Every structure is written in structure tokens, then in C-alpha cells.
PDB file of C-alpha atoms in Angstrom:
ATOM      1  CA  MET A   1     263.238 204.375 155.160  1.00  0.00           C
ATOM      2  CA  PHE A   2     266.801 203.594 154.145  1.00  0.00           C
ATOM      3  CA  LYS A   3     266.961 201.167 150.264  1.00  0.00           C
ATOM      4  CA  HIS A   4     269.924 198.704 150.731  1.00  0.00           C
ATOM      5  CA  LEU A   5     270.509 198.908 146.844  1.00  0.00           C
ATOM      6  CA  VAL A   6     271.791 196.490 144.805  1.00  0.00           C
ATOM      7  CA  SER A   7     272.147 198.192 141.348  1.00  0.00           C
ATOM      8  CA  PRO A   8     270.300 201.516 140.922  1.00  0.00           C
ATOM      9  CA  ARG A   9     266.766 200.308 140.172  1.00  0.00           C
ATOM     10  CA  TYR A  10     266.668 197.217 142.584  1.00  0.00           C
ATOM     11  CA  THR A  11     267.156 196.763 146.555  1.00  0.00           C
ATOM     12  CA  TYR A  12     268.432 193.550 148.223  1.00  0.00           C
ATOM     13  CA  LYS A  13     265.496 192.028 147.780  1.00  0.00           C
ATOM     14  CA  LYS A  14     265.803 191.288 144.296  1.00  0.00           C
ATOM     15  CA  LEU A  15     268.210 188.516 145.370  1.00  0.00           C
ATOM     16  CA  GLU A  16     265.956 187.122 147.800  1.00  0.00           C
ATOM     17  CA  PRO A  17     266.549 184.044 146.694  1.00  0.00           C
ATOM     18  CA  PRO A  18     268.843 184.544 144.083  1.00  0.00           C
ATOM     19  CA  PHE A  19     266.858 183.877 140.541  1.00  0.00           C
ATOM     20  CA  TYR A  20     269.124 183.304 138.067  1.00  0.00           C
ATOM     21  CA  ARG A  21     267.090 185.781 135.774  1.00  0.00           C
ATOM     22  CA  ASP A  22     267.009 188.465 138.842  1.00  0.00           C
ATOM     23  CA  VAL A  23     270.360 187.711 139.361  1.00  0.00           C
ATOM     24  CA  VAL A  24     271.238 188.615 135.790  1.00  0.00           C
ATOM     25  CA  ASP A  25     268.354 191.742 135.764  1.00  0.00           C
ATOM     26  CA  VAL A  26     271.333 193.279 138.763  1.00  0.00           C
ATOM     27  CA  PHE A  27     274.279 192.612 136.748  1.00  0.00           C
ATOM     28  CA  GLU A  28     273.122 194.246 133.620  1.00  0.00           C
ATOM     29  CA  ASP A  29     271.162 197.763 135.957  1.00  0.00           C
ATOM     30  CA  ARG A  30     274.690 197.747 138.132  1.00  0.00           C
ATOM     31  CA  MET A  31     276.976 197.814 134.760  1.00  0.00           C
ATOM     32  CA  ARG A  32     274.756 200.329 132.450  1.00  0.00           C
ATOM     33  CA  GLY A  33     273.888 202.147 135.652  1.00  0.00           C
ATOM     34  CA  TRP A  34     277.408 202.685 137.615  1.00  0.00           C
ATOM     35  CA  VAL A  35     279.690 201.913 134.271  1.00  0.00           C
ATOM     36  CA  LEU A  36     278.066 202.391 130.851  1.00  0.00           C
ATOM     37  CA  GLY A  37     275.300 205.708 130.922  1.00  0.00           C
ATOM     38  CA  PRO A  38     277.304 207.730 133.512  1.00  0.00           C
ATOM     39  CA  ALA A  39     280.109 207.198 130.412  1.00  0.00           C
ATOM     40  CA  LEU A  40     277.288 208.104 127.988  1.00  0.00           C
ATOM     41  CA  GLN A  41     275.934 211.345 129.893  1.00  0.00           C
ATOM     42  CA  LEU A  42     279.864 211.983 130.155  1.00  0.00           C
ATOM     43  CA  LEU A  43     279.945 211.875 126.377  1.00  0.00           C
ATOM     44  CA  SER A  44     276.985 213.774 125.622  1.00  0.00           C
ATOM     45  CA  SER A  45     278.815 216.767 127.008  1.00  0.00           C
ATOM     46  CA  ASP A  46     282.456 216.525 126.594  1.00  0.00           C
ATOM     47  CA  PRO A  47     282.413 214.264 123.556  1.00  0.00           C
ATOM     48  CA  ASN A  48     286.871 214.476 124.563  1.00  0.00           C
ATOM     49  CA  SER A  49     285.321 213.119 127.987  1.00  0.00           C
ATOM     50  CA  VAL A  50     288.846 211.295 129.931  1.00  0.00           C
ATOM     51  CA  ALA A  51     286.570 210.226 132.858  1.00  0.00           C
ATOM     52  CA  ALA A  52     284.595 208.603 129.998  1.00  0.00           C
ATOM     53  CA  ILE A  53     287.387 206.346 128.874  1.00  0.00           C
ATOM     54  CA  THR A  54     288.309 205.103 132.927  1.00  0.00           C
ATOM     55  CA  LEU A  55     285.178 204.021 133.515  1.00  0.00           C
ATOM     56  CA  ALA A  56     284.834 201.711 130.123  1.00  0.00           C
ATOM     57  CA  THR A  57     288.926 200.684 130.522  1.00  0.00           C
ATOM     58  CA  ASN A  58     287.512 199.324 134.036  1.00  0.00           C
ATOM     59  CA  TYR A  59     285.702 197.400 132.019  1.00  0.00           C
ATOM     60  CA  PHE A  60     287.723 194.453 130.092  1.00  0.00           C
ATOM     61  CA  GLU A  61     289.166 192.895 133.321  1.00  0.00           C
ATOM     62  CA  GLY A  62     286.039 193.001 135.136  1.00  0.00           C
ATOM     63  CA  ILE A  63     283.955 191.288 132.256  1.00  0.00           C
ATOM     64  CA  GLU A  64     286.787 188.633 131.586  1.00  0.00           C
ATOM     65  CA  ILE A  65     285.669 187.258 135.464  1.00  0.00           C
ATOM     66  CA  TYR A  66     282.416 186.447 134.664  1.00  0.00           C
ATOM     67  CA  HIS A  67     282.895 185.386 130.729  1.00  0.00           C
ATOM     68  CA  SER A  68     285.787 182.707 132.559  1.00  0.00           C
ATOM     69  CA  GLY A  69     284.077 182.666 136.433  1.00  0.00           C
ATOM     70  CA  GLU A  70     287.318 182.663 138.376  1.00  0.00           C
ATOM     71  CA  ASP A  71     289.155 185.129 139.906  1.00  0.00           C
ATOM     72  CA  SER A  72     291.870 187.374 138.194  1.00  0.00           C
ATOM     73  CA  ARG A  73     293.448 187.890 141.516  1.00  0.00           C
ATOM     74  CA  ASP A  74     297.359 187.938 140.243  1.00  0.00           C
ATOM     75  CA  ARG A  75     296.150 187.755 136.997  1.00  0.00           C
ATOM     76  CA  SER A  76     295.002 191.218 136.284  1.00  0.00           C
ATOM     77  CA  ARG A  77     296.916 191.810 133.081  1.00  0.00           C
ATOM     78  CA  GLU A  78     296.275 188.552 131.909  1.00  0.00           C
ATOM     79  CA  PHE A  79     292.240 189.384 132.552  1.00  0.00           C
ATOM     80  CA  PHE A  80     292.646 192.936 131.281  1.00  0.00           C
ATOM     81  CA  ARG A  81     293.965 191.347 127.661  1.00  0.00           C
ATOM     82  CA  ARG A  82     291.532 188.632 127.286  1.00  0.00           C
ATOM     83  CA  GLY A  83     288.946 191.263 128.402  1.00  0.00           C
ATOM     84  CA  PHE A  84     289.659 193.494 125.400  1.00  0.00           C
ATOM     85  CA  GLN A  85     290.588 191.509 123.024  1.00  0.00           C
ATOM     86  CA  ARG A  86     286.860 190.330 123.313  1.00  0.00           C
ATOM     87  CA  VAL A  87     285.264 194.009 122.349  1.00  0.00           C
ATOM     88  CA  PHE A  88     288.398 194.584 119.956  1.00  0.00           C
ATOM     89  CA  SER A  89     290.223 193.588 117.396  1.00  0.00           C
ATOM     90  CA  VAL A  90     293.788 194.462 115.938  1.00  0.00           C
ATOM     91  CA  ARG A  91     293.441 193.975 111.681  1.00  0.00           C
ATOM     92  CA  ASP A  92     295.859 192.444 109.475  1.00  0.00           C
ATOM     93  CA  GLN A  93     297.649 191.381 112.699  1.00  0.00           C
ATOM     94  CA  PRO A  94     298.255 187.850 114.335  1.00  0.00           C
ATOM     95  CA  PRO A  95     297.601 187.014 117.477  1.00  0.00           C
ATOM     96  CA  ASP A  96     300.858 187.638 119.195  1.00  0.00           C
ATOM     97  CA  VAL A  97     300.864 191.358 117.541  1.00  0.00           C
ATOM     98  CA  HIS A  98     297.422 191.404 119.203  1.00  0.00           C
ATOM     99  CA  ASP A  99     298.871 190.220 122.551  1.00  0.00           C
ATOM    100  CA  TYR A 100     302.048 193.013 122.790  1.00  0.00           C
ATOM    101  CA  ILE A 101     299.021 195.681 121.790  1.00  0.00           C
ATOM    102  CA  ALA A 102     296.575 194.654 124.617  1.00  0.00           C
ATOM    103  CA  ASN A 103     299.320 194.453 127.218  1.00  0.00           C
ATOM    104  CA  CYS A 104     301.369 197.456 126.621  1.00  0.00           C
ATOM    105  CA  LEU A 105     297.311 199.200 126.700  1.00  0.00           C
ATOM    106  CA  TYR A 106     297.307 197.391 129.925  1.00  0.00           C
ATOM    107  CA  GLY A 107     300.499 199.507 131.844  1.00  0.00           C
ATOM    108  CA  MET A 108     299.330 202.931 129.887  1.00  0.00           C
ATOM    109  CA  LEU A 109     295.803 202.956 129.816  1.00  0.00           C
ATOM    110  CA  ARG A 110     294.601 200.558 133.031  1.00  0.00           C
ATOM    111  CA  CYS A 111     297.242 201.166 135.023  1.00  0.00           C
ATOM    112  CA  GLY A 112     297.715 205.309 134.743  1.00  0.00           C
ATOM    113  CA  PHE A 113     294.092 205.293 135.223  1.00  0.00           C
ATOM    114  CA  ALA A 114     294.297 202.588 138.898  1.00  0.00           C
ATOM    115  CA  HIS A 115     297.761 203.545 139.761  1.00  0.00           C
ATOM    116  CA  ASP A 116     298.798 207.247 138.125  1.00  0.00           C
ATOM    117  CA  SER A 117     294.730 208.329 138.185  1.00  0.00           C
ATOM    118  CA  MET A 118     296.033 209.656 134.479  1.00  0.00           C
ATOM    119  CA  PHE A 119     296.947 207.972 131.159  1.00  0.00           C
ATOM    120  CA  ARG A 120     300.590 207.228 130.803  1.00  0.00           C
ATOM    121  CA  SER A 121     302.965 209.070 128.223  1.00  0.00           C
ATOM    122  CA  GLY A 122     301.310 207.715 124.444  1.00  0.00           C
ATOM    123  CA  ILE A 123     297.927 207.745 125.265  1.00  0.00           C
ATOM    124  CA  ASN A 124     295.743 210.597 123.462  1.00  0.00           C
ATOM    125  CA  VAL A 125     292.432 211.164 122.788  1.00  0.00           C
ATOM    126  CA  SER A 126     290.596 213.017 119.571  1.00  0.00           C
ATOM    127  CA  THR A 127     287.132 212.358 117.572  1.00  0.00           C
ATOM    128  CA  VAL A 128     289.187 212.822 114.446  1.00  0.00           C
ATOM    129  CA  ARG A 129     289.609 209.023 113.444  1.00  0.00           C
ATOM    130  CA  SER A 130     286.787 206.825 112.899  1.00  0.00           C
ATOM    131  CA  GLU A 131     288.381 203.807 115.170  1.00  0.00           C
ATOM    132  CA  PRO A 132     288.190 203.575 118.387  1.00  0.00           C
ATOM    133  CA  ILE A 133     291.595 203.295 119.502  1.00  0.00           C
ATOM    134  CA  PHE A 134     294.521 204.024 116.922  1.00  0.00           C
ATOM    135  CA  ILE A 135     297.741 202.873 117.450  1.00  0.00           C
ATOM    136  CA  THR A 136     300.986 203.404 115.934  1.00  0.00           C
ATOM    137  CA  TYR A 137     304.060 201.089 117.093  1.00  0.00           C
ATOM    138  CA  LYS A 138     307.964 200.600 115.683  1.00  0.00           C
ATOM    139  CA  LYS A 139     309.379 198.203 113.649  1.00  0.00           C
ATOM    140  CA  LYS A 140     312.109 196.249 113.163  1.00  0.00           C
ATOM    141  CA  ASP A 141     313.089 194.416 110.436  1.00  0.00           C
ATOM    142  CA  GLY A 142     309.548 195.273 108.609  1.00  0.00           C
ATOM    143  CA  GLU A 143     308.020 193.179 111.709  1.00  0.00           C
ATOM    144  CA  VAL A 144     306.182 194.940 114.387  1.00  0.00           C
ATOM    145  CA  ASP A 145     309.485 195.306 116.979  1.00  0.00           C
ATOM    146  CA  MET A 146     307.393 193.466 119.998  1.00  0.00           C
ATOM    147  CA  SER A 147     310.133 194.579 122.797  1.00  0.00           C
ATOM    148  CA  ALA A 148     309.533 198.336 122.184  1.00  0.00           C
ATOM    149  CA  ARG A 149     306.460 200.295 123.969  1.00  0.00           C
ATOM    150  CA  LEU A 150     303.544 201.632 121.602  1.00  0.00           C
ATOM    151  CA  GLU A 151     305.025 204.902 120.322  1.00  0.00           C
ATOM    152  CA  SER A 152     301.380 206.468 120.219  1.00  0.00           C
ATOM    153  CA  VAL A 153     297.755 205.126 120.733  1.00  0.00           C
ATOM    154  CA  VAL A 154     294.499 207.828 119.814  1.00  0.00           C
ATOM    155  CA  ILE A 155     291.327 206.897 121.323  1.00  0.00           C
ATOM    156  CA  ASN A 156     288.179 207.984 119.964  1.00  0.00           C
ATOM    157  CA  PRO A 157     286.147 208.282 123.224  1.00  0.00           C
ATOM    158  CA  SER A 158     282.702 207.935 121.438  1.00  0.00           C
ATOM    159  CA  VAL A 159     283.717 204.995 119.412  1.00  0.00           C
ATOM    160  CA  PHE A 160     285.536 203.085 122.303  1.00  0.00           C
ATOM    161  CA  VAL A 161     282.376 203.583 124.512  1.00  0.00           C
ATOM    162  CA  SER A 162     280.520 202.481 122.435  1.00  0.00           C
ATOM    163  CA  GLY A 163     282.514 199.043 121.216  1.00  0.00           C
ATOM    164  CA  VAL A 164     282.665 198.126 124.594  1.00  0.00           C
ATOM    165  CA  GLU A 165     278.430 198.713 125.317  1.00  0.00           C
ATOM    166  CA  ARG A 166     277.469 196.742 122.558  1.00  0.00           C
ATOM    167  CA  HIS A 167     279.721 194.460 123.701  1.00  0.00           C
ATOM    168  CA  PHE A 168     277.799 194.362 126.783  1.00  0.00           C
ATOM    169  CA  SER A 169     274.806 193.784 124.888  1.00  0.00           C
ATOM    170  CA  SER A 170     275.438 191.205 122.812  1.00  0.00           C
ATOM    171  CA  TYR A 171     276.974 189.351 126.012  1.00  0.00           C
ATOM    172  CA  ILE A 172     274.032 190.331 128.375  1.00  0.00           C
ATOM    173  CA  SER A 173     272.055 188.673 125.252  1.00  0.00           C
ATOM    174  CA  ALA A 174     273.539 185.729 125.429  1.00  0.00           C
ATOM    175  CA  LEU A 175     273.214 185.422 129.181  1.00  0.00           C
ATOM    176  CA  ARG A 176     269.548 185.942 128.761  1.00  0.00           C
ATOM    177  CA  ARG A 177     268.766 183.177 126.118  1.00  0.00           C
ATOM    178  CA  ALA A 178     270.668 180.487 128.652  1.00  0.00           C
ATOM    179  CA  ARG A 179     271.881 177.822 125.420  1.00  0.00           C
ATOM    180  CA  ASP A 180     275.282 178.565 125.640  1.00  0.00           C
ATOM    181  CA  ILE A 181     275.965 176.679 128.747  1.00  0.00           C
ATOM    182  CA  THR A 182     279.837 177.022 129.468  1.00  0.00           C
ATOM    183  CA  LEU A 183     278.942 180.970 129.170  1.00  0.00           C
ATOM    184  CA  LYS A 184     275.739 181.101 132.155  1.00  0.00           C
ATOM    185  CA  SER A 185     277.957 178.057 134.214  1.00  0.00           C
ATOM    186  CA  ASN A 186     280.939 180.561 133.918  1.00  0.00           C
ATOM    187  CA  PHE A 187     278.718 183.361 134.813  1.00  0.00           C
ATOM    188  CA  GLU A 188     277.729 181.919 137.903  1.00  0.00           C
ATOM    189  CA  LYS A 189     280.587 180.942 139.391  1.00  0.00           C
ATOM    190  CA  ALA A 190     281.904 184.477 138.697  1.00  0.00           C
ATOM    191  CA  ILE A 191     278.293 185.413 140.700  1.00  0.00           C
ATOM    192  CA  ALA A 192     279.647 183.017 143.363  1.00  0.00           C
ATOM    193  CA  LEU A 193     283.075 184.312 143.844  1.00  0.00           C
ATOM    194  CA  LYS A 194     282.120 187.885 143.734  1.00  0.00           C
ATOM    195  CA  TRP A 195     278.668 188.768 145.310  1.00  0.00           C
ATOM    196  CA  GLN A 196     279.182 186.367 148.387  1.00  0.00           C
ATOM    197  CA  LEU A 197     275.245 186.106 147.633  1.00  0.00           C
ATOM    198  CA  GLY A 198     272.248 184.044 150.826  1.00  0.00           C
ATOM    199  CA  ARG A 199     273.441 186.302 153.591  1.00  0.00           C
ATOM    200  CA  PRO A 200     269.919 187.666 154.603  1.00  0.00           C
ATOM    201  CA  GLY A 201     270.004 190.038 156.724  1.00  0.00           C
ATOM    202  CA  ASN A 202     273.262 192.141 156.245  1.00  0.00           C
ATOM    203  CA  VAL A 203     272.976 195.464 155.459  1.00  0.00           C
ATOM    204  CA  ILE A 204     276.441 197.146 155.070  1.00  0.00           C
ATOM    205  CA  GLY A 205     278.346 194.427 156.943  1.00  0.00           C
ATOM    206  CA  ILE A 206     275.552 194.825 160.031  1.00  0.00           C
ATOM    207  CA  THR A 207     272.357 193.484 160.044  1.00  0.00           C
ATOM    208  CA  GLU A 208     269.226 195.832 159.052  1.00  0.00           C
ATOM    209  CA  GLU A 209     268.197 196.464 162.429  1.00  0.00           C
ATOM    210  CA  ARG A 210     271.303 197.389 164.245  1.00  0.00           C
ATOM    211  CA  PHE A 211     271.945 199.449 161.622  1.00  0.00           C
ATOM    212  CA  PHE A 212     268.813 201.743 162.106  1.00  0.00           C
ATOM    213  CA  SER A 213     269.377 201.330 166.132  1.00  0.00           C
ATOM    214  CA  GLY A 214     272.739 202.990 165.141  1.00  0.00           C
ATOM    215  CA  ALA A 215     275.049 200.362 166.910  1.00  0.00           C
ATOM    216  CA  LEU A 216     278.573 200.368 166.102  1.00  0.00           C
ATOM    217  CA  PRO A 217     280.587 197.496 163.645  1.00  0.00           C
ATOM    218  CA  GLY A 218     281.686 194.915 166.835  1.00  0.00           C
ATOM    219  CA  GLU A 219     278.931 195.949 169.344  1.00  0.00           C
ATOM    220  CA  SER A 220     276.937 192.804 171.196  1.00  0.00           C
TER     221      SER A 220
END
């Protein structure tokens, strides 16, 4: 029997009807089952796993969509930056430097993986440092030269993924408590934008009956 899974543990019936608590369950199961869980499994066999970093890097833009309740279409860098800043902070630097670093990482890390299938020049992987991300940058007149690209970025994969997982756990807990009205409302807006719920009987674009019958798309 074919199961139309909406997450690793749940079928589409979990969302019929889509009660808030069930939507949160599915959202958590998707993120843990398809993104964070596989990243942690990769790290268990390879502490320097680049694939684990790739999975975790996808988190930043996506989680900002749910935090803001808006689509990131044509605003990818902005959403990546804001999402990244929710998870990681830069010590002893003003907000404009934090923005500069996140914007650089968008190009070097996120766009590298998205467009080149690999991070771009300047990104390195090591378990030597205890920070999730260790960054060096050029200075001009004693200040960070924000007109230049970052000199280098060293990522500790396990600490990086752990930071993302901690943020997600905190976010899910806040959603379940539902005390922050804005947080809950924005989450629900993002669900409405992205999940297209409320279309019962559809399996992969056609009805379940037609899917099992072998009908092709467009056939009556």
C-alpha cells in the first residue's frame, strides 16, 4: 500500500484537518528527519563531514521564513543573513560587522553549495577550534574592512550543526508553548504560503485513485 508521507513518520492523514499542534509535529519531524538527523548521522562517521555542513546551511534561510511569516523570493540573502544571526552571534563586534560577515557567508557558503555543489574559496573545515565558525578578515585603519571579502572561514562541523540543532529545539519549544502570539502567527503564515494545505485527495499532483490506476497527468 502506497503511503503519501508528509514527513518521515507521518502520512498526509496527520494534516487532515491541519490542526496547529499537528502542523508543528510535522514541521519538527521534517526538519529532524530530513535535515538535522541526517547531518548528525554523517558526523558520527566523519567528524569533518562537509555534507553535514551542507544540510545545516540550508537551515538559515528556511527558518527565517517561518520566523517572519514571509516568502524569501528575491530576498534570499536577506533571509539567510537574518536566519544565520538568529543562530550564531559575532563576539565583540557591532551589528554592521555581523551583517557583513553573514552576507559574505551567504556567497561563500550558501551560494557555493547551492550553485557550485561545494563551498567556495576561503571556507575550511577543521575540528581543532572549539568555535562553530572561526573567521579572519582584513582591517583598514584598525577597523574591519567591509569592502573586502573574508580572508578565511574555518567551520567545526559538529559544533556548527549542534548550534543549529539547539536553535531549532528552542524554536519548536516556543511554538508548542504558543505564548508568543507573533511567533505563532508568523509560523502559521509561512505554513499557508509554503505547504498549500486544504487540498484533500491529492497525491503527487493527482488523486490517489488515479495514481493507483496508472493514469498519466492530464488524462481524464
